[in-house]
mmCIF file with all atom_site columns, C-alpha atoms in Angstrom:
data_model
loop_
_atom_site.group_PDB
_atom_site.id
_atom_site.type_symbol
_atom_site.label_atom_id
_atom_site.label_alt_id
_atom_site.label_comp_id
_atom_site.label_asym_id
_atom_site.label_entity_id
_atom_site.label_seq_id
_atom_site.pdbx_PDB_ins_code
_atom_site.Cartn_x
_atom_site.Cartn_y
_atom_site.Cartn_z
_atom_site.occupancy
_atom_site.B_iso_or_equiv
_atom_site.pdbx_formal_charge
_atom_site.auth_seq_id
_atom_site.auth_comp_id
_atom_site.auth_asym_id
_atom_site.auth_atom_id
_atom_site.pdbx_PDB_model_num
ATOM 1   C CA . MET E 1 1   ? -0.258  -0.055  -0.231  1.00 0.00 ? 970  MET E CA 1
ATOM 2   C CA . SER E 1 2   ? 1.205   3.005   -0.885  1.00 0.00 ? 971  SER E CA 1
ATOM 3   C CA . GLN E 1 3   ? 1.980   5.976   1.832   1.00 0.00 ? 972  GLN E CA 1
ATOM 4   C CA . GLU E 1 4   ? -0.889  8.446   0.178   1.00 0.00 ? 973  GLU E CA 1
ATOM 5   C CA . SER E 1 5   ? -3.574  5.806   0.295   1.00 0.00 ? 974  SER E CA 1
ATOM 6   C CA . ASN E 1 6   ? -2.434  4.931   3.755   1.00 0.00 ? 975  ASN E CA 1
ATOM 7   C CA . MET E 1 7   ? -2.687  8.854   5.105   1.00 0.00 ? 976  MET E CA 1
ATOM 8   C CA . ASP E 1 8   ? -6.318  8.548   3.202   1.00 0.00 ? 977  ASP E CA 1
ATOM 9   C CA . GLU E 1 9   ? -7.624  5.656   5.412   1.00 0.00 ? 978  GLU E CA 1
ATOM 10  C CA . LYS E 1 10  ? -6.259  7.264   8.373   1.00 0.00 ? 979  LYS E CA 1
ATOM 11  C CA . LYS E 1 11  ? -8.213  10.698  7.512   1.00 0.00 ? 980  LYS E CA 1
ATOM 12  C CA . ASN E 1 12  ? -11.329 8.397   6.888   1.00 0.00 ? 981  ASN E CA 1
ATOM 13  C CA . GLY E 1 13  ? -10.913 6.532   10.270  1.00 0.00 ? 982  GLY E CA 1
ATOM 14  C CA . SER E 1 14  ? -10.128 3.236   8.138   1.00 0.00 ? 983  SER E CA 1
ATOM 15  C CA . ASP E 1 15  ? -7.171  1.119   8.936   1.00 0.00 ? 984  ASP E CA 1
ATOM 16  C CA . GLY E 1 16  ? -7.863  -0.953  6.044   1.00 0.00 ? 985  GLY E CA 1
ATOM 17  C CA . ALA E 1 17  ? -9.273  -3.804  8.199   1.00 0.00 ? 986  ALA E CA 1
ATOM 18  C CA . GLY E 1 18  ? -12.648 -3.401  6.572   1.00 0.00 ? 987  GLY E CA 1
ATOM 19  C CA . THR E 1 19  ? -14.925 -0.754  5.498   1.00 0.00 ? 988  THR E CA 1
ATOM 20  C CA . ASN E 1 20  ? -16.303 0.424   8.935   1.00 0.00 ? 989  ASN E CA 1
ATOM 21  C CA . GLY E 1 21  ? -12.757 0.659   10.421  1.00 0.00 ? 990  GLY E CA 1
ATOM 22  C CA . GLN E 1 22  ? -13.169 -2.639  12.880  1.00 0.00 ? 991  GLN E CA 1
ATOM 23  C CA . GLY E 1 23  ? -11.936 -5.849  12.168  1.00 0.00 ? 992  GLY E CA 1
ATOM 24  C CA . ALA E 1 24  ? -14.310 -9.096  11.933  1.00 0.00 ? 993  ALA E CA 1
ATOM 25  C CA . GLU E 1 25  ? -12.972 -10.354 15.521  1.00 0.00 ? 994  GLU E CA 1
ATOM 26  C CA . HIS E 1 26  ? -14.206 -7.063  17.492  1.00 0.00 ? 995  HIS E CA 1
ATOM 27  C CA . GLU E 1 27  ? -17.609 -6.839  15.991  1.00 0.00 ? 996  GLU E CA 1
ATOM 28  C CA . LEU E 1 28  ? -20.239 -8.234  18.820  1.00 0.00 ? 997  LEU E CA 1
ATOM 29  C CA . PRO E 1 29  ? -23.221 -10.367 17.695  1.00 0.00 ? 998  PRO E CA 1
ATOM 30  C CA . PRO E 1 30  ? -26.592 -8.629  17.820  1.00 0.00 ? 999  PRO E CA 1
ATOM 31  C CA . ALA E 1 31  ? -28.377 -9.242  21.384  1.00 0.00 ? 1000 ALA E CA 1
ATOM 32  C CA . SER E 1 32  ? -30.985 -11.135 21.473  1.00 0.00 ? 1001 SER E CA 1
ATOM 33  C CA . PRO E 1 33  ? -34.642 -9.180  22.861  1.00 0.00 ? 1002 PRO E CA 1
ATOM 34  C CA . GLU E 1 34  ? -34.270 -11.631 26.385  1.00 0.00 ? 1003 GLU E CA 1
ATOM 35  C CA . ASP E 1 35  ? -30.837 -9.949  26.741  1.00 0.00 ? 1004 ASP E CA 1
ATOM 36  C CA . ARG E 1 36  ? -32.164 -6.477  25.969  1.00 0.00 ? 1005 ARG E CA 1
ATOM 37  C CA . ALA E 1 37  ? -35.059 -6.934  28.349  1.00 0.00 ? 1006 ALA E CA 1
ATOM 38  C CA . ALA E 1 38  ? -32.763 -8.396  31.154  1.00 0.00 ? 1007 ALA E CA 1
ATOM 39  C CA . ALA E 1 39  ? -29.931 -5.555  30.856  1.00 0.00 ? 1008 ALA E CA 1
ATOM 40  C CA . LEU E 1 40  ? -32.599 -3.209  30.740  1.00 0.00 ? 1009 LEU E CA 1
ATOM 41  C CA . GLU E 1 41  ? -34.090 -4.290  33.942  1.00 0.00 ? 1010 GLU E CA 1
ATOM 42  C CA . ILE E 1 42  ? -31.031 -4.391  35.549  1.00 0.00 ? 1011 ILE E CA 1
ATOM 43  C CA . GLU E 1 43  ? -30.280 -0.867  34.742  1.00 0.00 ? 1012 GLU E CA 1
ATOM 44  C CA . ARG E 1 44  ? -33.737 -0.113  35.676  1.00 0.00 ? 1013 ARG E CA 1
ATOM 45  C CA . ASP E 1 45  ? -32.963 -1.661  39.422  1.00 0.00 ? 1014 ASP E CA 1
ATOM 46  C CA . GLU E 1 46  ? -29.811 0.388   39.396  1.00 0.00 ? 1015 GLU E CA 1
ATOM 47  C CA . MET E 1 47  ? -31.398 3.473   39.051  1.00 0.00 ? 1016 MET E CA 1
ATOM 48  C CA . LYS E 1 48  ? -34.209 2.713   41.396  1.00 0.00 ? 1017 LYS E CA 1
ATOM 49  C CA . ASP E 1 49  ? -31.832 1.805   44.119  1.00 0.00 ? 1018 ASP E CA 1
ATOM 50  C CA . ARG E 1 50  ? -29.608 4.841   43.222  1.00 0.00 ? 1019 ARG E CA 1
ATOM 51  C CA . MET E 1 51  ? -32.796 7.400   43.407  1.00 0.00 ? 1020 MET E CA 1
ATOM 52  C CA . LEU E 1 52  ? -33.887 5.711   46.637  1.00 0.00 ? 1021 LEU E CA 1
ATOM 53  C CA . ARG E 1 53  ? -30.493 6.161   48.104  1.00 0.00 ? 1022 ARG E CA 1
ATOM 54  C CA . VAL E 1 54  ? -30.887 9.888   47.080  1.00 0.00 ? 1023 VAL E CA 1
ATOM 55  C CA . ALA E 1 55  ? -34.067 10.249  48.602  1.00 0.00 ? 1024 ALA E CA 1
ATOM 56  C CA . ALA E 1 56  ? -33.021 8.970   51.470  1.00 0.00 ? 1025 ALA E CA 1
ATOM 57  C CA . ASP E 1 57  ? -30.329 11.445  51.888  1.00 0.00 ? 1026 ASP E CA 1
ATOM 58  C CA . PHE E 1 58  ? -32.287 14.237  50.894  1.00 0.00 ? 1027 PHE E CA 1
ATOM 59  C CA . GLU E 1 59  ? -34.672 13.152  54.090  1.00 0.00 ? 1028 GLU E CA 1
ATOM 60  C CA . ASN E 1 60  ? -31.430 12.823  56.079  1.00 0.00 ? 1029 ASN E CA 1
ATOM 61  C CA . TRP E 1 61  ? -30.715 16.381  55.482  1.00 0.00 ? 1030 TRP E CA 1
ATOM 62  C CA . LYS E 1 62  ? -33.795 18.360  55.809  1.00 0.00 ? 1031 LYS E CA 1
ATOM 63  C CA . LYS E 1 63  ? -33.768 16.590  59.163  1.00 0.00 ? 1032 LYS E CA 1
ATOM 64  C CA . ARG E 1 64  ? -30.721 17.644  59.923  1.00 0.00 ? 1033 ARG E CA 1
ATOM 65  C CA . ALA E 1 65  ? -31.495 21.028  58.480  1.00 0.00 ? 1034 ALA E CA 1
ATOM 66  C CA . ARG E 1 66  ? -34.311 21.418  60.576  1.00 0.00 ? 1035 ARG E CA 1
ATOM 67  C CA . LYS E 1 67  ? -32.655 20.217  63.584  1.00 0.00 ? 1036 LYS E CA 1
ATOM 68  C CA . GLU E 1 68  ? -29.855 22.598  63.337  1.00 0.00 ? 1037 GLU E CA 1
ATOM 69  C CA . GLN E 1 69  ? -32.482 25.441  62.907  1.00 0.00 ? 1038 GLN E CA 1
ATOM 70  C CA . THR E 1 70  ? -34.227 24.537  65.686  1.00 0.00 ? 1039 THR E CA 1
ATOM 71  C CA . ASP E 1 71  ? -31.198 24.156  67.823  1.00 0.00 ? 1040 ASP E CA 1
ATOM 72  C CA . ALA E 1 72  ? -29.895 27.719  66.464  1.00 0.00 ? 1041 ALA E CA 1
ATOM 73  C CA . VAL E 1 73  ? -33.165 29.467  67.424  1.00 0.00 ? 1042 VAL E CA 1
ATOM 74  C CA . ALA E 1 74  ? -33.208 27.595  70.681  1.00 0.00 ? 1043 ALA E CA 1
ATOM 75  C CA . SER E 1 75  ? -29.698 28.914  71.467  1.00 0.00 ? 1044 SER E CA 1
ATOM 76  C CA . ALA E 1 76  ? -30.378 32.671  70.121  1.00 0.00 ? 1045 ALA E CA 1
ATOM 77  C CA . ARG E 1 77  ? -33.641 32.725  72.395  1.00 0.00 ? 1046 ARG E CA 1
ATOM 78  C CA . GLU E 1 78  ? -31.839 31.252  75.466  1.00 0.00 ? 1047 GLU E CA 1
ATOM 79  C CA . SER E 1 79  ? -29.185 34.147  75.297  1.00 0.00 ? 1048 SER E CA 1
ATOM 80  C CA . VAL E 1 80  ? -31.559 36.911  74.954  1.00 0.00 ? 1049 VAL E CA 1
ATOM 81  C CA . LEU E 1 81  ? -33.876 35.473  77.992  1.00 0.00 ? 1050 LEU E CA 1
ATOM 82  C CA . ARG E 1 82  ? -30.187 35.030  79.949  1.00 0.00 ? 1051 ARG E CA 1
ATOM 83  C CA . ASP E 1 83  ? -29.865 39.094  79.373  1.00 0.00 ? 1052 ASP E CA 1
ATOM 84  C CA . VAL E 1 84  ? -33.247 39.865  80.272  1.00 0.00 ? 1053 VAL E CA 1
ATOM 85  C CA . LEU E 1 85  ? -33.019 37.874  83.599  1.00 0.00 ? 1054 LEU E CA 1
ATOM 86  C CA . GLU E 1 86  ? -30.338 40.142  84.705  1.00 0.00 ? 1055 GLU E CA 1
ATOM 87  C CA . VAL E 1 87  ? -32.405 43.141  84.203  1.00 0.00 ? 1056 VAL E CA 1
ATOM 88  C CA . VAL E 1 88  ? -35.170 41.346  86.465  1.00 0.00 ? 1057 VAL E CA 1
ATOM 89  C CA . ASP E 1 89  ? -32.769 40.663  88.980  1.00 0.00 ? 1058 ASP E CA 1
ATOM 90  C CA . ASN E 1 90  ? -31.830 44.705  89.522  1.00 0.00 ? 1059 ASN E CA 1
ATOM 91  C CA . LEU E 1 91  ? -35.882 45.452  89.241  1.00 0.00 ? 1060 LEU E CA 1
ATOM 92  C CA . GLU E 1 92  ? -36.567 42.860  91.929  1.00 0.00 ? 1061 GLU E CA 1
ATOM 93  C CA . ARG E 1 93  ? -33.726 44.501  93.926  1.00 0.00 ? 1062 ARG E CA 1
ATOM 94  C CA . ALA E 1 94  ? -34.948 47.973  93.226  1.00 0.00 ? 1063 ALA E CA 1
ATOM 95  C CA . ALA E 1 95  ? -38.584 46.742  94.370  1.00 0.00 ? 1064 ALA E CA 1
ATOM 96  C CA . GLY E 1 96  ? -37.480 44.916  97.457  1.00 0.00 ? 1065 GLY E CA 1
ATOM 97  C CA . ALA E 1 97  ? -35.774 48.073  98.293  1.00 0.00 ? 1066 ALA E CA 1
ATOM 98  C CA . GLN E 1 98  ? -36.931 49.889  101.179 1.00 0.00 ? 1067 GLN E CA 1
ATOM 99  C CA . ALA E 1 99  ? -35.862 49.854  104.759 1.00 0.00 ? 1068 ALA E CA 1
ATOM 100 C CA . ASN E 1 100 ? -38.555 49.642  107.978 1.00 0.00 ? 1069 ASN E CA 1
ATOM 101 C CA . GLY E 1 101 ? -41.371 50.044  105.511 1.00 0.00 ? 1070 GLY E CA 1
ATOM 102 C CA . VAL E 1 102 ? -40.011 53.399  104.323 1.00 0.00 ? 1071 VAL E CA 1
ATOM 103 C CA . VAL E 1 103 ? -38.953 53.638  100.442 1.00 0.00 ? 1072 VAL E CA 1
ATOM 104 C CA . ASP E 1 104 ? -36.368 56.018  99.803  1.00 0.00 ? 1073 ASP E CA 1
ATOM 105 C CA . GLY E 1 105 ? -37.252 57.621  96.240  1.00 0.00 ? 1074 GLY E CA 1
ATOM 106 C CA . ALA E 1 106 ? -34.357 58.765  95.433  1.00 0.00 ? 1075 ALA E CA 1
ATOM 107 C CA . ALA E 1 107 ? -32.479 55.601  95.844  1.00 0.00 ? 1076 ALA E CA 1
ATOM 108 C CA . VAL E 1 108 ? -35.377 53.920  94.094  1.00 0.00 ? 1077 VAL E CA 1
ATOM 109 C CA . MET E 1 109 ? -35.073 56.462  90.893  1.00 0.00 ? 1078 MET E CA 1
ATOM 110 C CA . LYS E 1 110 ? -31.199 55.916  91.188  1.00 0.00 ? 1079 LYS E CA 1
ATOM 111 C CA . GLY E 1 111 ? -31.574 51.933  90.880  1.00 0.00 ? 1080 GLY E CA 1
ATOM 112 C CA . VAL E 1 112 ? -34.484 52.613  87.997  1.00 0.00 ? 1081 VAL E CA 1
ATOM 113 C CA . SER E 1 113 ? -31.747 54.450  86.286  1.00 0.00 ? 1082 SER E CA 1
ATOM 114 C CA . LEU E 1 114 ? -29.254 52.020  86.554  1.00 0.00 ? 1083 LEU E CA 1
ATOM 115 C CA . VAL E 1 115 ? -31.443 48.812  85.586  1.00 0.00 ? 1084 VAL E CA 1
ATOM 116 C CA . LEU E 1 116 ? -32.426 51.149  82.439  1.00 0.00 ? 1085 LEU E CA 1
ATOM 117 C CA . ARG E 1 117 ? -28.751 51.618  81.242  1.00 0.00 ? 1086 ARG E CA 1
ATOM 118 C CA . LEU E 1 118 ? -28.227 48.110  81.350  1.00 0.00 ? 1087 LEU E CA 1
ATOM 119 C CA . PHE E 1 119 ? -31.028 47.347  79.830  1.00 0.00 ? 1088 PHE E CA 1
ATOM 120 C CA . GLN E 1 120 ? -30.163 49.820  76.700  1.00 0.00 ? 1089 GLN E CA 1
ATOM 121 C CA . GLN E 1 121 ? -26.697 48.018  77.341  1.00 0.00 ? 1090 GLN E CA 1
ATOM 122 C CA . LYS E 1 122 ? -27.986 44.810  76.176  1.00 0.00 ? 1091 LYS E CA 1
ATOM 123 C CA . LEU E 1 123 ? -30.489 45.849  73.643  1.00 0.00 ? 1092 LEU E CA 1
ATOM 124 C CA . GLU E 1 124 ? -27.200 47.377  72.238  1.00 0.00 ? 1093 GLU E CA 1
ATOM 125 C CA . ARG E 1 125 ? -25.455 44.140  72.264  1.00 0.00 ? 1094 ARG E CA 1
ATOM 126 C CA . TYR E 1 126 ? -28.202 42.834  69.709  1.00 0.00 ? 1095 TYR E CA 1
ATOM 127 C CA . GLU E 1 127 ? -27.741 45.793  67.533  1.00 0.00 ? 1096 GLU E CA 1
ATOM 128 C CA . VAL E 1 128 ? -31.244 47.211  68.576  1.00 0.00 ? 1097 VAL E CA 1
ATOM 129 C CA . LYS E 1 129 ? -31.201 50.979  68.898  1.00 0.00 ? 1098 LYS E CA 1
ATOM 130 C CA . PRO E 1 130 ? -34.096 53.822  69.060  1.00 0.00 ? 1099 PRO E CA 1
ATOM 131 C CA . PHE E 1 131 ? -34.047 56.198  66.182  1.00 0.00 ? 1100 PHE E CA 1
ATOM 132 C CA . GLU E 1 132 ? -34.813 59.740  66.097  1.00 0.00 ? 1101 GLU E CA 1
ATOM 133 C CA . VAL E 1 133 ? -37.978 60.987  64.915  1.00 0.00 ? 1102 VAL E CA 1
ATOM 134 C CA . THR E 1 134 ? -38.632 64.283  66.250  1.00 0.00 ? 1103 THR E CA 1
ATOM 135 C CA . GLY E 1 135 ? -38.943 66.957  63.542  1.00 0.00 ? 1104 GLY E CA 1
ATOM 136 C CA . GLN E 1 136 ? -38.399 64.482  60.663  1.00 0.00 ? 1105 GLN E CA 1
ATOM 137 C CA . PRO E 1 137 ? -41.050 64.317  57.479  1.00 0.00 ? 1106 PRO E CA 1
ATOM 138 C CA . PHE E 1 138 ? -43.532 61.733  58.475  1.00 0.00 ? 1107 PHE E CA 1
ATOM 139 C CA . ASP E 1 139 ? -42.731 58.159  57.053  1.00 0.00 ? 1108 ASP E CA 1
ATOM 140 C CA . PRO E 1 140 ? -45.494 55.620  57.256  1.00 0.00 ? 1109 PRO E CA 1
ATOM 141 C CA . ARG E 1 141 ? -42.805 52.981  56.919  1.00 0.00 ? 1110 ARG E CA 1
ATOM 142 C CA . VAL E 1 142 ? -41.144 53.809  60.034  1.00 0.00 ? 1111 VAL E CA 1
ATOM 143 C CA . HIS E 1 143 ? -43.881 55.855  61.836  1.00 0.00 ? 1112 HIS E CA 1
ATOM 144 C CA . GLU E 1 144 ? -47.285 54.944  63.074  1.00 0.00 ? 1113 GLU E CA 1
ATOM 145 C CA . ALA E 1 145 ? -49.500 58.392  63.255  1.00 0.00 ? 1114 ALA E CA 1
ATOM 146 C CA . VAL E 1 146 ? -51.871 58.424  66.555  1.00 0.00 ? 1115 VAL E CA 1
ATOM 147 C CA . SER E 1 147 ? -52.667 62.014  66.423  1.00 0.00 ? 1116 SER E CA 1
ATOM 148 C CA . ARG E 1 148 ? -52.398 65.283  64.616  1.00 0.00 ? 1117 ARG E CA 1
ATOM 149 C CA . VAL E 1 149 ? -51.317 68.283  66.731  1.00 0.00 ? 1118 VAL E CA 1
ATOM 150 C CA . GLU E 1 150 ? -50.767 72.336  65.677  1.00 0.00 ? 1119 GLU E CA 1
ATOM 151 C CA . SER E 1 151 ? -47.083 73.275  65.986  1.00 0.00 ? 1120 SER E CA 1
ATOM 152 C CA . ALA E 1 152 ? -45.798 76.722  65.167  1.00 0.00 ? 1121 ALA E CA 1
ATOM 153 C CA . ASP E 1 153 ? -42.100 75.215  65.456  1.00 0.00 ? 1122 ASP E CA 1
ATOM 154 C CA . VAL E 1 154 ? -42.456 72.171  63.301  1.00 0.00 ? 1123 VAL E CA 1
ATOM 155 C CA . PRO E 1 155 ? -43.512 72.110  59.564  1.00 0.00 ? 1124 PRO E CA 1
ATOM 156 C CA . SER E 1 156 ? -46.692 70.725  58.277  1.00 0.00 ? 1125 SER E CA 1
ATOM 157 C CA . GLY E 1 157 ? -46.257 66.564  57.764  1.00 0.00 ? 1126 GLY E CA 1
ATOM 158 C CA . ALA E 1 158 ? -43.382 66.501  60.063  1.00 0.00 ? 1127 ALA E CA 1
ATOM 159 C CA . VAL E 1 159 ? -43.506 64.531  63.548  1.00 0.00 ? 1128 VAL E CA 1
ATOM 160 C CA . ALA E 1 160 ? -44.254 66.962  66.317  1.00 0.00 ? 1129 ALA E CA 1
ATOM 161 C CA . ALA E 1 161 ? -43.594 64.671  69.363  1.00 0.00 ? 1130 ALA E CA 1
ATOM 162 C CA . GLU E 1 162 ? -42.671 61.228  69.587  1.00 0.00 ? 1131 GLU E CA 1
ATOM 163 C CA . LEU E 1 163 ? -45.442 59.405  72.143  1.00 0.00 ? 1132 LEU E CA 1
ATOM 164 C CA . GLN E 1 164 ? -43.284 55.800  71.617  1.00 0.00 ? 1133 GLN E CA 1
ATOM 165 C CA . LYS E 1 165 ? -39.906 55.051  70.649  1.00 0.00 ? 1134 LYS E CA 1
ATOM 166 C CA . GLY E 1 166 ? -38.963 53.366  67.514  1.00 0.00 ? 1135 GLY E CA 1
ATOM 167 C CA . TYR E 1 167 ? -36.442 50.719  66.904  1.00 0.00 ? 1136 TYR E CA 1
ATOM 168 C CA . ARG E 1 168 ? -34.541 49.118  64.463  1.00 0.00 ? 1137 ARG E CA 1
ATOM 169 C CA . ILE E 1 169 ? -32.400 46.081  65.203  1.00 0.00 ? 1138 ILE E CA 1
ATOM 170 C CA . GLY E 1 170 ? -29.392 46.703  62.363  1.00 0.00 ? 1139 GLY E CA 1
ATOM 171 C CA . GLU E 1 171 ? -30.778 48.117  59.445  1.00 0.00 ? 1140 GLU E CA 1
ATOM 172 C CA . ARG E 1 172 ? -34.235 46.228  59.900  1.00 0.00 ? 1141 ARG E CA 1
ATOM 173 C CA . LEU E 1 173 ? -37.254 48.568  61.352  1.00 0.00 ? 1142 LEU E CA 1
ATOM 174 C CA . LEU E 1 174 ? -37.938 46.368  64.871  1.00 0.00 ? 1143 LEU E CA 1
ATOM 175 C CA . ARG E 1 175 ? -40.920 48.752  65.949  1.00 0.00 ? 1144 ARG E CA 1
ATOM 176 C CA . PRO E 1 176 ? -42.253 51.574  64.216  1.00 0.00 ? 1145 PRO E CA 1
ATOM 177 C CA . ALA E 1 177 ? -42.468 55.192  66.275  1.00 0.00 ? 1146 ALA E CA 1
ATOM 178 C CA . LEU E 1 178 ? -45.766 56.001  67.724  1.00 0.00 ? 1147 LEU E CA 1
ATOM 179 C CA . VAL E 1 179 ? -45.922 59.979  66.675  1.00 0.00 ? 1148 VAL E CA 1
ATOM 180 C CA . SER E 1 180 ? -48.037 62.758  66.327  1.00 0.00 ? 1149 SER E CA 1
ATOM 181 C CA . VAL E 1 181 ? -47.635 64.989  63.256  1.00 0.00 ? 1150 VAL E CA 1
ATOM 182 C CA . SER E 1 182 ? -47.939 68.481  62.540  1.00 0.00 ? 1151 SER E CA 1
ATOM 183 C CA . THR E 1 183 ? -50.422 70.216  60.568  1.00 0.00 ? 1152 THR E CA 1
ATOM 184 C CA . GLY E 1 184 ? -48.443 73.379  61.180  1.00 0.00 ? 1153 GLY E CA 1
ATOM 185 C CA . PRO E 1 185 ? -49.296 76.814  62.641  1.00 0.00 ? 1154 PRO E CA 1
ATOM 186 C CA . LYS E 1 186 ? -52.755 77.453  63.985  1.00 0.00 ? 1155 LYS E CA 1
ATOM 187 C CA . SER E 1 187 ? -54.566 79.405  61.174  1.00 0.00 ? 1156 SER E CA 1
ATOM 188 C CA . GLN E 1 188 ? -55.556 82.732  61.945  1.00 0.00 ? 1157 GLN E CA 1
ATOM 189 C CA . PRO E 1 189 ? -59.124 83.414  61.165  1.00 0.00 ? 1158 PRO E CA 1
ATOM 190 C CA . LYS E 1 190 ? -59.729 86.201  58.461  1.00 0.00 ? 1159 LYS E CA 1
ATOM 191 C CA . PRO E 1 191 ? -61.247 89.197  59.155  1.00 0.00 ? 1160 PRO E CA 1
ATOM 192 C CA . SER E 1 192 ? -64.186 89.794  57.784  1.00 0.00 ? 1161 SER E CA 1
ATOM 193 C CA . GLU E 1 193 ? -64.454 92.839  55.479  1.00 0.00 ? 1162 GLU E CA 1
ATOM 194 C CA . GLY E 1 194 ? -67.263 95.178  56.593  1.00 0.00 ? 1163 GLY E CA 1
#
């Protein structure tokens, strides 16, 4: 065989042993329908087994994830409640602060101030902070208006008074502020033309 014809056969994928590039000794006899059915049954059983394993792994993962989530929520709750218990302990001490049946008002006020400061520190640990509202334009996303008041000092549509503080936890709103919204200064009655 010449080199040119040998190269042409390689380009066509032929090695000269036959027309389809395979020798006669490599050809498999056609499978009988029974052999094909048996092979398909084996393949089906393997696929079914794999799918059952995947389904079982997924169920186990879901159970594990549920348990981890429950544990994380319980742990966070316990942490917050431990901090609140410190505040409760101090409030109980303040409530029981009396000598001979006489309550020292100044001592109780000092104790309450200390407890309030402790509570604020605990809230800051969880990134819970109040936000300023007085004089700000009314925003229904962070303010809850409970009344309207006339005010010469605050422009119409702005918050005139804060009735209850609003809080954020990080950047999210935890509780809206309860506010009174200004209607502007009291309008002067027009003098009647006479």
